[in-house]
Amino acid sequence: MHWPKGVDGLCYGGDYNPEQWPEDVWDDDVALMREAGVNLVSVGVFAWARLEPKEGEYDFGWLDRALDKLHEGGIGVDLATPTASPPPWFTLAHPDALNTRPDGTLQVHGSRDTYDVHAPAYREASLRIAAKLAERYAEHPALAMWHVHNEYGSTSHSPHAERAFRVWLRRKYGSLEALNQAWWGSFWSQAYSEWDQILAPRATQYLTNPAHELDFKRFTSDALLDHFRTQRDLLRAANPQIPITTNYVFGDWVPVDQWRWSGEVDLVGFASYPSAADETAERQSALHADLARSWAGGEPWLLMEQSASGVHTRHGAIAKSPGRMARHSMIHISRGSKGAMFFQWRSGRGGAEQWHSALVPHAGKNTRVFREVVEFGRALPGIAEAKDAPVEADVAILWSPESWWATGGHASLPADVDYFENVAQIHRVLRDRGVTVDFVAPEGELGGYSTVIAPSTYVLSKAAAENLRWFTAGGGRLVASYFTGAVDEHCQIWLDGFLGGLTDLFGIRVLEHLPQPAGELRALWNFGAAERFCELVELRGAQCVTQYATGDVIENQPAVTVNPFGEGEAWYVSCKLVDDAWDRLFEALELNGPGMPGVDVVDRGRWRFIINHTDAEAQVGHVIVPAGAWTVDERPA
Ligand code: GLA
């Protein structure tokens, strides 16, 4: 059920938009796909206006022909519902179904994602087109998987959203009294006396209420999930043999809690677009892959999109150097992906993304990029046996989307806290030490890990705090860093020492937050340095591992502590350490793996994947991997 139906081996392909091209190009497409070993394409992702040119009038002829042609060519189809881009006729007929920004601006058609997921007209129109596709294609032999929507992530602040938000809040809090308490409504006269007074967090005069903001994100995640579910159920009813996915997008603007979504999809699909072209691209790719696998509960998942040849940066799309596309793909496959898919098959001539790279570039097949695509496609069948093998990790990093959301939008924290960077830092330092990690939800299953690292987990619910306590008492090693458990699930500050109330677990109390100007370092004795953020810590049974060497209030005060607790131990890092200092700490904790900086070494089942991103030959055990190359070998016993 989880495997795209009828697709053997690892999935290889990408978004394919036959509707953008004359039909005489399609034969060439299928021939080139066969040459490259493509076996799966995502079709129809934004094709709503072609499928339903006028309300209730459908044109499926072109899609019939495209699917038949793909099937004849032996290529499976991941068929999308096109609901991420409503056609102009829809938005003009239903202006109330447009996405509304916090300042009340309606986002008219002319781009994509111009919908309000809470609007009844949009919900009806989405279901109608999904039902038509299900009716017509559920039994089509090319159909390998359904792809619902595209990159769920649009927040709307419309009156429809507000009505739905109030229903969601009523269900959650039961009474206005409870809501007012949870939101600390006595501050700035924000207490509500009627449910209808509650708005979406729209543009207002000054700072907004963090609990209100956080609940609105949770609500939006649930509402988007509900939209997914209604389509999924309809598609599933039409043919229970076809797996159903959607492609997660990743970013701080995305109000989707993937921990809550992943049990709802048959296969976790993920779109990975690193944001910088230096070695950050490899680091982020590895982090994306480890997140996706963890969201999938350790099961295989699928890299649904990546760019074929450009890394998108603020300075444009920097071309991937020879071999880099293959290495990025291998980062994902080694970390549990069932293949490597791309946006997109063929570069478009027009439209907003006309300069986006593709497997078939504008210049056609006689290009470096397409030659690399063919070369990589031919290599994949040789490693197909690894496709369902699990990746095992002994170390996990806590991933808390709520901490990301709550610190990101909060204008009055003691200092900027870049939650994502703090997580990414732990991931990159461990990756450079060769350690493969999982991610885990704050309230998730920790039992299988020897070490759990909680970087700046700002929002810590009581349940999550108890989870950490239970893990440590049972013999686990917990390493938490500054600002962990600063607030509870309602964004209310944990009193009497912060730390989610876990002062006994850590054997310390945090007394004060002491940010310092950006760029200034504060030295730690024998331990490197801290930047930006330190906390004044009082020992309550813990041992001090190292102290601050400088700083008026903080000099000689504990910087890193450890406390034995039950069968385990709880470490606390009361500052934002620089990479080198984390590396020293992990050295002391003996967190080591077979990889090294610039060389990914990941064990998957009985296979060892070695990916050498450096420009020198790398040796791992008896295996020598040339510069810029990758290999898959038997895992050592
Ligand atoms: C996303 C979308 C694609 C395309 C790419 C561009 O992942 O799903 O439609 O816009 O980004 O990088």
XYZ file of C-alpha atoms in Angstrom, residues 1-7 11 40 77-81 137-138 140-148 228 231-246 264-269 300 302 304 338:
52
model
C 0.000 0.000 0.000
C 2.820 2.424 0.795
C 4.843 1.843 -2.281
C 3.753 3.790 -5.391
C 1.736 1.049 -7.075
C 3.508 -0.734 -9.895
C 6.773 1.205 -9.561
C 11.373 6.245 -7.757
C 7.293 8.050 -11.856
C 1.789 8.523 -12.561
C 1.513 10.308 -9.248
C -1.719 12.110 -10.121
C -2.317 15.386 -8.345
C -5.506 17.115 -7.379
C -8.717 7.786 -13.136
C -8.947 5.643 -9.987
C -6.267 3.888 -14.731
C -3.342 1.482 -15.151
C -0.811 4.348 -15.046
C -1.985 5.495 -11.627
C 0.702 4.723 -9.038
C -0.169 7.248 -6.350
C -2.431 10.218 -5.602
C -0.787 13.525 -4.791
C -3.255 15.716 -2.924
C -6.320 17.038 2.921
C -9.823 14.653 -0.499
C -7.898 11.629 0.736
C -11.029 9.841 1.908
C -12.755 10.403 -1.377
C -9.756 9.181 -3.394
C -9.295 6.192 -1.121
C -12.921 5.189 -1.465
C -12.519 5.199 -5.255
C -9.629 2.674 -5.123
C -8.160 1.572 -1.784
C -5.106 0.098 -3.571
C -3.637 3.463 -4.489
C -1.434 5.160 -1.881
C -2.042 8.829 -1.136
C 0.536 11.498 -0.411
C 1.073 15.237 -0.353
C -2.647 10.632 7.876
C -0.655 10.133 4.672
C 0.249 6.748 3.187
C 3.700 7.999 2.282
C 5.468 11.084 3.613
C 6.477 13.243 0.647
C 10.696 5.015 4.096
C 9.843 10.004 -0.680
C 9.021 14.482 -4.001
C 12.326 5.724 -1.720
